[in-house]
């Protein structure tokens, strides 16, 4: 009987796990597979050999303005309030990023009030219309000098591209402030899962109609007998790279335990726009609030090859993605969702929202008698 055939969900990260839960709660049977030996995708966290909770795939800091998303996840975790702060190492100082009043006053040895900062920026900004690239965004908001000091080098390292080669949306993630607000995010909800992301994912996937198989790569045969497939891997891989590979940016993570060190740095993350091969150092105890002897940090080294972490937002890649998307639309038995399958630079909360929406779409398709 078709109602007993499972839905196959490929990938146990946010997209797959959230979709799986929503479908299971709608009465469907779900099999989740992931090629890695663990669930939670890149949000996976674990206690390292020294008992410190670390994020294996780099820092994940949860923030959202969506009450719906926050409420949904709150069914699976309690939270610890946490507001992320980031300092950038520039001209031998550690200065707030996003650029704010403190950044400008300390960098230029000024004593401007908010209106003064507004006037300062008004004077230095180079407005460009239309705003197409990340360079247009940064020059248009903070001008040339701040662009070179805070953005050009970091972006070159992170993406292997100049700011002018990236879509506006990348740099637009970082606001500019004239007040003293030094939080990295301004969202209504900013919190970390109290017992970690992995535990939250265990709870999401803990359901009598969900079966989870790790160490299980997706192969065409995996879908045999499935009622429907939810695919969260790279969309170009699904179609055998028919139109050529879509670029995804990768990272190498260098984790280090510092024995005898209570605090390595004053805030959760320090960015290095102009020095070192890595972009930033994150110290986990700030994020998790854990008290433990010693401290654990991670350095992020961007690279072109390796696990796909970021789509690379630029016009030519979007055009290639659209060709794959057209193929995806001709596969009614498969739903594509998530950062890799939709080639979108989603934050965690955006993936949750996209996955809930995808689950709705799957239910509609199945109600309509499709696959
Ligand atoms: N960025 C930068 N300097 C910074 C921080 C960010 O140039 O100090 C730019 C850079 O291009 C980066 C983008 O803004 O890739 C988005 O930064 P975000 O911190 O949101 O990146 P993520 O945490 O997703 O890696």
Short mmCIF file of N, CA, C and O and ligand atoms in Angstrom, two decimals, residues 97 150-151 154-155 158-159 170 173-174 184 271 280 310 345, ligand 1:
data_model
loop_
_atom_site.label_atom_id
_atom_site.label_comp_id
_atom_site.label_asym_id
_atom_site.label_seq_id
_atom_site.Cartn_x
_atom_site.Cartn_y
_atom_site.Cartn_z
N UNK A 97 33.11 45.25 14.33
CA UNK A 97 32.51 45.04 13.01
C UNK A 97 31.17 44.40 13.29
O UNK A 97 31.15 43.46 14.10
N UNK A 150 38.46 46.90 6.02
CA UNK A 150 37.59 45.89 6.66
C UNK A 150 37.03 44.85 5.70
O UNK A 150 36.68 43.75 6.14
N UNK A 151 36.89 45.21 4.43
CA UNK A 151 36.13 44.32 3.54
C UNK A 151 36.94 43.69 2.39
O UNK A 151 36.73 42.53 2.06
N UNK A 154 39.33 40.67 3.46
CA UNK A 154 38.54 39.56 4.03
C UNK A 154 37.80 38.83 2.91
O UNK A 154 37.79 37.60 2.84
N UNK A 155 37.19 39.62 2.04
CA UNK A 155 36.39 39.03 0.95
C UNK A 155 37.27 38.26 -0.02
O UNK A 155 36.93 37.16 -0.46
N UNK A 158 38.04 35.05 1.76
CA UNK A 158 36.88 34.18 1.97
C UNK A 158 36.39 33.55 0.68
O UNK A 158 36.00 32.39 0.65
N UNK A 159 36.37 34.34 -0.38
CA UNK A 159 35.73 33.88 -1.61
C UNK A 159 36.71 33.63 -2.77
O UNK A 159 36.32 33.07 -3.80
N UNK A 170 26.04 39.67 -0.60
CA UNK A 170 27.07 39.12 0.29
C UNK A 170 27.48 40.19 1.32
O UNK A 170 27.38 39.97 2.54
N UNK A 173 25.00 41.64 3.98
CA UNK A 173 24.74 40.95 5.24
C UNK A 173 25.26 41.75 6.43
O UNK A 173 24.80 41.57 7.55
N UNK A 174 26.24 42.61 6.17
CA UNK A 174 26.89 43.36 7.26
C UNK A 174 26.36 44.79 7.24
O UNK A 174 26.64 45.54 6.30
N UNK A 184 26.70 41.62 16.46
CA UNK A 184 26.87 41.24 15.06
C UNK A 184 25.51 41.18 14.36
O UNK A 184 25.40 41.48 13.18
N UNK A 271 37.90 38.82 13.58
CA UNK A 271 38.15 38.75 12.14
C UNK A 271 39.52 39.33 11.80
O UNK A 271 39.95 40.30 12.42
N UNK A 280 39.15 34.19 10.31
CA UNK A 280 38.70 34.55 11.65
C UNK A 280 39.02 33.45 12.66
O UNK A 280 39.22 32.29 12.27
N UNK A 310 29.53 27.04 1.08
CA UNK A 310 28.84 28.27 0.65
C UNK A 310 28.59 28.22 -0.85
O UNK A 310 29.52 27.94 -1.61
N UNK A 345 22.55 31.45 -0.22
CA UNK A 345 23.37 31.72 0.97
C UNK A 345 22.43 31.90 2.16
O UNK A 345 22.30 32.98 2.71
N1 LIG B 1 32.90 40.61 5.43
C1 LIG B 1 34.07 41.34 5.35
N2 LIG B 1 34.72 41.65 6.51
C2 LIG B 1 34.29 41.27 7.72
C3 LIG B 1 33.10 40.52 7.80
C4 LIG B 1 32.43 40.20 6.64
O1 LIG B 1 34.51 41.67 4.26
O2 LIG B 1 34.95 41.59 8.74
C5 LIG B 1 32.19 40.29 4.17
C6 LIG B 1 32.81 39.04 3.52
O3 LIG B 1 32.67 39.13 2.12
C7 LIG B 1 31.95 37.95 4.10
C8 LIG B 1 30.58 38.60 4.05
O4 LIG B 1 30.82 39.97 4.43
O5 LIG B 1 32.02 36.76 3.34
C9 LIG B 1 29.52 38.00 4.96
O6 LIG B 1 30.02 37.89 6.29
P1 LIG B 1 29.38 36.91 7.36
O7 LIG B 1 30.06 37.14 8.67
O8 LIG B 1 27.92 37.05 7.31
O9 LIG B 1 29.81 35.48 6.77
P2 LIG B 1 29.57 33.99 7.32
O10 LIG B 1 29.49 34.04 8.82
O11 LIG B 1 28.30 33.51 6.64
O12 LIG B 1 30.79 33.26 6.83
#
